[in-house]
Coordinates of C-alpha atoms (C1' of nucleotides) in Angstrom, one line a residue:
Chain A
M393 CA -11.1 -9.1 -9.1
P394 CA -13.8 -8.8 -6.5
E395 CA -12.8 -6.1 -4.2
L396 CA -14.9 -4.3 -1.6
P397 CA -17.7 -3.1 -3.8
E398 CA -18.2 -6.5 -5.5
V399 CA -18.0 -8.3 -2.1
E400 CA -20.6 -5.9 -0.6
V401 CA -23.0 -6.7 -3.5
N402 CA -22.5 -10.3 -2.9
R403 CA -23.3 -9.7 0.8
E404 CA -26.6 -7.9 -0.1
N405 CA -27.6 -10.7 -2.3
L406 CA -26.9 -13.3 0.3
E407 CA -28.7 -11.3 2.8
R408 CA -31.8 -11.2 0.7
W409 CA -31.6 -14.8 -0.3
L410 CA -30.6 -16.4 3.1
S411 CA -31.4 -14.2 6.0
G412 CA -34.0 -15.9 8.1
K413 CA -34.0 -18.9 5.7
K414 CA -33.3 -22.5 6.6
I415 CA -30.6 -24.4 4.8
R416 CA -32.0 -27.9 4.3
R417 CA -28.9 -29.4 2.9
A418 CA -25.4 -28.4 1.8
V419 CA -23.1 -30.0 -0.7
V420 CA -19.5 -29.3 -1.0
R421 CA -18.3 -30.2 -4.5
D422 CA -14.7 -29.2 -4.0
R423 CA -13.0 -29.9 -0.8
K424 CA -10.4 -27.3 -1.4
V425 CA -12.8 -24.4 -0.5
A426 CA -12.9 -25.7 2.9
G427 CA -9.4 -24.6 3.3
G428 CA -8.0 -28.1 4.2
K429 CA -10.4 -28.6 7.0
P430 CA -12.8 -31.5 7.3
V431 CA -15.8 -31.0 5.0
R432 CA -18.1 -33.1 7.1
K433 CA -18.0 -30.5 10.0
L434 CA -18.8 -27.7 7.5
V435 CA -21.7 -29.7 6.0
A436 CA -23.0 -30.8 9.3
A437 CA -23.0 -27.2 10.5
L438 CA -24.9 -26.0 7.5
A439 CA -27.6 -28.7 7.3
G440 CA -30.7 -27.6 9.1
A441 CA -29.2 -24.2 10.1
R442 CA -31.1 -21.0 9.9
V443 CA -29.1 -18.1 8.6
V444 CA -29.2 -15.1 11.0
S445 CA -27.3 -12.6 9.0
V446 CA -24.7 -12.1 6.5
S447 CA -22.0 -9.5 7.2
R448 CA -18.9 -8.2 5.4
R449 CA -15.4 -7.4 6.8
A450 CA -13.2 -6.0 4.0
K451 CA -13.3 -8.7 1.3
H452 CA -14.5 -11.4 3.7
L453 CA -18.1 -12.5 4.1
V454 CA -19.4 -13.9 7.4
L455 CA -22.6 -16.0 7.4
D456 CA -24.0 -16.2 10.9
L457 CA -25.6 -19.6 11.6
G458 CA -26.6 -18.8 15.1
S459 CA -25.7 -21.7 17.4
R460 CA -24.3 -23.6 14.6
G461 CA -21.4 -21.2 14.3
K462 CA -20.3 -18.9 11.5
V463 CA -19.0 -19.5 8.0
L464 CA -16.2 -17.4 6.6
A465 CA -16.3 -16.9 2.9
H466 CA -13.8 -15.3 0.5
L467 CA -14.4 -14.8 -3.2
G468 CA -10.9 -15.1 -4.3
M469 CA -10.5 -14.0 -7.8
T470 CA -13.5 -15.4 -9.5
G471 CA -16.0 -16.3 -6.7
K472 CA -19.6 -15.3 -6.6
F473 CA -22.8 -16.4 -5.1
L474 CA -25.8 -17.1 -7.4
L475 CA -29.4 -18.1 -6.8
R476 CA -30.5 -20.9 -8.8
R477 CA -34.1 -22.3 -9.3
K478 CA -35.3 -25.8 -10.0
T479 CA -34.5 -26.4 -13.5
D480 CA -31.4 -24.2 -13.6
V481 CA -28.2 -26.2 -14.1
D482 CA -25.4 -25.5 -11.6
P483 CA -22.8 -23.4 -13.5
P484 CA -19.3 -24.8 -14.2
G485 CA -17.0 -24.1 -11.2
T486 CA -19.8 -24.7 -8.7
R487 CA -18.1 -25.5 -5.3
V488 CA -20.7 -25.3 -2.8
V489 CA -24.6 -25.7 -3.0
L490 CA -26.9 -24.6 -0.3
E491 CA -30.4 -26.0 -0.8
L492 CA -33.2 -23.9 0.6
A493 CA -36.8 -24.4 -0.4
V494 CA -37.6 -27.2 -2.8
G495 CA -35.7 -26.6 -6.0
E496 CA -34.2 -23.3 -4.8
R497 CA -30.5 -23.1 -3.9
V498 CA -27.6 -20.7 -3.4
V499 CA -24.5 -21.6 -5.1
F500 CA -21.0 -20.7 -4.6
Q501 CA -19.2 -20.6 -7.9
D502 CA -15.5 -20.1 -8.2
V503 CA -13.7 -21.1 -11.4
R504 CA -10.2 -20.4 -10.3
R505 CA -10.4 -21.9 -6.9
F506 CA -8.8 -19.1 -4.9
G507 CA -12.0 -18.6 -2.9
H508 CA -12.9 -20.1 0.4
F509 CA -16.0 -21.2 2.1
K510 CA -15.2 -22.6 5.6
L511 CA -16.2 -22.6 9.2
L512 CA -15.0 -19.7 11.1
D513 CA -12.6 -20.9 13.6
R514 CA -10.0 -19.4 15.9
Q515 CA -7.6 -19.0 13.0
G516 CA -10.3 -17.2 11.0
E517 CA -11.1 -15.0 13.8
A518 CA -7.4 -14.1 14.3
L519 CA -7.2 -13.3 10.6
L520 CA -10.2 -11.0 10.8
E521 CA -8.5 -9.2 13.6
T522 CA -5.6 -8.3 11.6
L523 CA -7.6 -6.4 9.1
G524 CA -7.3 -2.6 9.0
V525 CA -10.0 0.1 8.8
E526 CA -13.0 -0.1 6.7
P527 CA -12.6 2.7 4.1
L528 CA -16.4 3.4 4.0
S529 CA -16.7 3.6 7.7
K530 CA -17.0 6.6 9.7
E531 CA -13.9 5.8 11.5
F532 CA -11.9 6.2 8.3
S533 CA -11.1 9.9 8.4
P534 CA -8.5 12.0 6.5
R535 CA -6.6 12.2 9.7
L536 CA -6.7 8.6 10.3
L537 CA -5.4 7.9 6.8
E538 CA -2.6 10.4 7.2
A539 CA -1.6 8.7 10.4
L540 CA -1.5 5.3 8.8
L541 CA 0.5 6.6 5.9
R542 CA 3.1 7.9 8.3
E543 CA 3.7 4.3 9.6
T544 CA 5.5 2.9 6.5
R545 CA 7.7 3.8 3.5
L546 CA 5.9 1.3 1.4
P547 CA 5.0 2.6 -2.1
V548 CA 1.6 4.1 -1.6
K549 CA 0.1 1.6 -4.1
L550 CA 1.3 -1.3 -1.9
F551 CA 0.3 0.4 1.2
L552 CA -3.3 0.7 -0.3
M553 CA -3.3 -3.0 -1.0
D554 CA -2.1 -4.1 2.4
Q555 CA -5.3 -5.3 4.2
R556 CA -3.7 -4.7 7.5
R557 CA -3.8 -1.1 7.0
V558 CA -6.8 -0.1 4.9
A559 CA -9.0 -3.2 4.2
G560 CA -10.9 -3.9 1.0
L561 CA -8.9 -2.3 -1.8
G562 CA -7.3 -4.5 -4.3
N563 CA -5.2 -3.9 -7.4
I564 CA -8.0 -2.1 -9.4
Y565 CA -9.3 0.3 -6.9
A566 CA -5.8 1.1 -5.5
A567 CA -4.7 2.3 -8.9
E568 CA -8.0 4.1 -9.5
A569 CA -7.8 6.0 -6.2
L570 CA -4.3 7.0 -6.8
F571 CA -5.3 8.3 -10.4
L572 CA -8.1 10.3 -8.9
A573 CA -5.9 11.7 -6.3
G574 CA -3.2 12.5 -8.7
I575 CA -0.5 10.6 -6.7
H576 CA 2.3 8.6 -8.2
P577 CA 1.9 4.9 -7.2
S578 CA 5.6 4.5 -6.3
R579 CA 5.6 7.3 -3.9
P580 CA 6.5 6.2 -0.4
A581 CA 3.5 6.3 1.9
Q582 CA 5.4 8.3 4.4
R583 CA 6.1 11.1 2.1
L584 CA 2.6 12.0 1.2
S585 CA 1.7 15.6 2.3
R586 CA -1.3 16.3 4.4
E587 CA -3.1 17.7 1.4
Q588 CA -2.3 14.5 -0.6
A589 CA -3.5 12.3 2.2
R590 CA -6.8 14.3 2.2
R591 CA -7.1 13.9 -1.6
L592 CA -6.4 10.2 -1.4
H593 CA -9.0 9.8 1.3
A594 CA -11.7 11.4 -0.8
A595 CA -10.5 9.5 -3.9
I596 CA -10.8 6.2 -2.1
R597 CA -14.3 6.9 -1.0
R598 CA -15.4 8.2 -4.3
T599 CA -14.1 5.3 -6.4
L600 CA -15.4 2.7 -3.9
K601 CA -18.9 4.4 -3.8
E602 CA -19.1 4.8 -7.6
S603 CA -18.4 1.1 -8.2
L604 CA -20.7 0.1 -5.5
A605 CA -23.5 2.0 -7.2
E606 CA -22.5 0.5 -10.5
A607 CA -22.3 -3.0 -9.1
R608 CA -25.7 -2.8 -7.6
A609 CA -27.3 -1.6 -10.8
P610 CA -29.2 -4.6 -12.3
E611 CA -27.3 -5.8 -15.3
I612 CA -28.9 -5.1 -18.6
T613 CA -28.6 -8.0 -20.9
Y614 CA -28.9 -7.3 -24.6
V615 CA -29.8 -9.9 -27.1
E616 CA -26.5 -9.6 -28.8
E617 CA -24.2 -9.5 -25.8
P618 CA -21.7 -6.6 -26.4
E619 CA -18.4 -7.2 -24.8
A620 CA -18.4 -5.5 -21.4
E621 CA -16.5 -2.4 -21.7
N622 CA -13.7 -1.4 -19.3
P623 CA -15.5 0.8 -16.8
F624 CA -12.3 2.1 -15.2
R625 CA -10.4 5.3 -15.7
V626 CA -6.7 3.7 -15.8
Y627 CA -7.0 0.1 -15.0
G628 CA -6.3 -2.1 -17.9
R629 CA -5.8 1.0 -20.2
E630 CA -2.1 0.8 -21.0
G631 CA -1.4 2.9 -24.1
E632 CA -4.8 4.6 -24.1
P633 CA -5.1 8.4 -23.5
C634 CA -5.4 9.6 -20.0
P635 CA -9.0 10.7 -19.5
R636 CA -7.8 14.0 -18.1
C637 CA -4.8 14.9 -20.1
R638 CA -4.7 12.6 -23.1
Q639 CA -1.1 11.4 -22.4
P640 CA -0.9 7.5 -22.7
I641 CA -1.6 5.5 -19.6
R642 CA 1.5 3.5 -18.5
R643 CA 1.9 0.2 -16.8
L644 CA 4.2 -0.3 -13.9
P645 CA 4.9 -3.7 -12.2
Q646 CA 4.7 -3.4 -8.4
G647 CA 4.7 -6.4 -6.0
G648 CA 4.0 -8.7 -8.9
R649 CA 1.0 -6.9 -10.0
S650 CA 0.5 -4.2 -12.7
T651 CA -0.3 -0.7 -11.7
F652 CA -1.8 1.5 -14.4
F653 CA -1.3 5.3 -14.0
C654 CA -0.7 8.5 -15.9
A655 CA 2.9 9.7 -15.6
S656 CA 1.8 13.3 -16.3
C657 CA -1.1 13.6 -13.8
Q658 CA 0.6 11.5 -11.2
R659 CA 4.0 13.0 -10.7
R660 CA 6.7 11.4 -8.6
Chain B
dC894 C1' 10.8 -4.0 8.4
dT895 C1' 11.0 -4.1 3.1
dG896 C1' 10.5 -5.7 -1.2
dA897 C1' 10.8 -9.3 -4.5
dG898 C1' 9.4 -13.6 -6.2
dA899 C1' 6.9 -18.0 -5.9
dT900 C1' 2.7 -20.4 -5.1
dC901 C1' -2.1 -21.8 -5.7
dC902 C1' -5.7 -22.1 -10.2
dT903 C1' -8.0 -21.8 -14.7
dG904 C1' -9.5 -19.6 -18.9
dG905 C1' -8.5 -16.6 -22.4
dG906 C1' -5.7 -14.4 -25.6
dG907 C1' -1.6 -13.8 -28.4
dG908 C1' 1.9 -15.7 -31.3
dC909 C1' 3.3 -19.1 -34.5
Chain C
dT765 C1' -7.1 -25.0 -36.7
dG766 C1' -4.4 -26.1 -32.9
dC767 C1' -0.8 -25.8 -29.6
dC768 C1' 2.1 -23.5 -26.3
dC769 C1' 3.1 -19.8 -23.4
dC770 C1' 1.9 -16.0 -20.8
dC771 C1' -1.1 -13.3 -18.1
dA772 C1' -4.5 -12.0 -14.5
dG773 C1' -4.9 -11.6 -9.5
dG774 C1' -5.8 -12.1 -3.3
dA775 C1' -3.5 -14.0 0.1
dT776 C1' 0.3 -16.1 2.0
dC777 C1' 4.9 -17.7 2.3
dT778 C1' 9.9 -17.7 1.7
dC779 C1' 14.1 -15.4 0.9
dA780 C1' 17.7 -11.8 0.7

DNA sequence: CTGAGATCCTGGGGGC
DNA sequence: TGCCCCCAGGATCTCA
């Protein structure tokens, strides 16, 4: 579920909580997060390290520990970083604890354990190098998107989810962007017109920026917690009326994932 | 290269 | 109420 906007908000939080701070001690509660690599090395690198900065590349986070190296973190499906104070209990699913000042700690929580928190090694660097263009960067122009689309006949939905082409979109924002652009998710990437490429470019930026703003907004907690309502236009709305034409939203399996779209606004 | 399917993992929801 | 099954999904791998 965490895609670019959610990962960016985690980065901003970490930057605030950790940048310039010293990690007194680190505890890895689940060795799986370390990606099969020795936990001792990770813990040793973290203990006593000062965090220089926290950056993001697509859905990956990089904690710069200066001379101690770097940590590569991925939120997987359910990962998030939380700030805990003295008396707070670490939430279920806590995988890593970074102790800061007395009683203050940053926790990596990941219930479903798809996430990673590991030292950035050669392999990690190689992985980062395979990533495609950042969709919110200046470099990501309509022309560049058009050129990338020309490279493959993949259905455009799968194209958008391929991190080696455009990096940071997942199942949700790929569907949302295609809806905003009025493009059918099965359409081969190669066959988008220039105009469609331009619209898709604008739609990607819009949906990411909107969600980023939303994710940044401090959550309002009500006494009686109302079920969070679905903030998306088509995602998770099978059978509900399309916000534009009122026709029912349809669900289409693609690459083992569900794509939600409007068959009337997004023609083949 | 392309696309499908399995895998990892867990909690929540639906059905009975 | 309780149990089972299925689903969700990011990344990666195998297979046709």
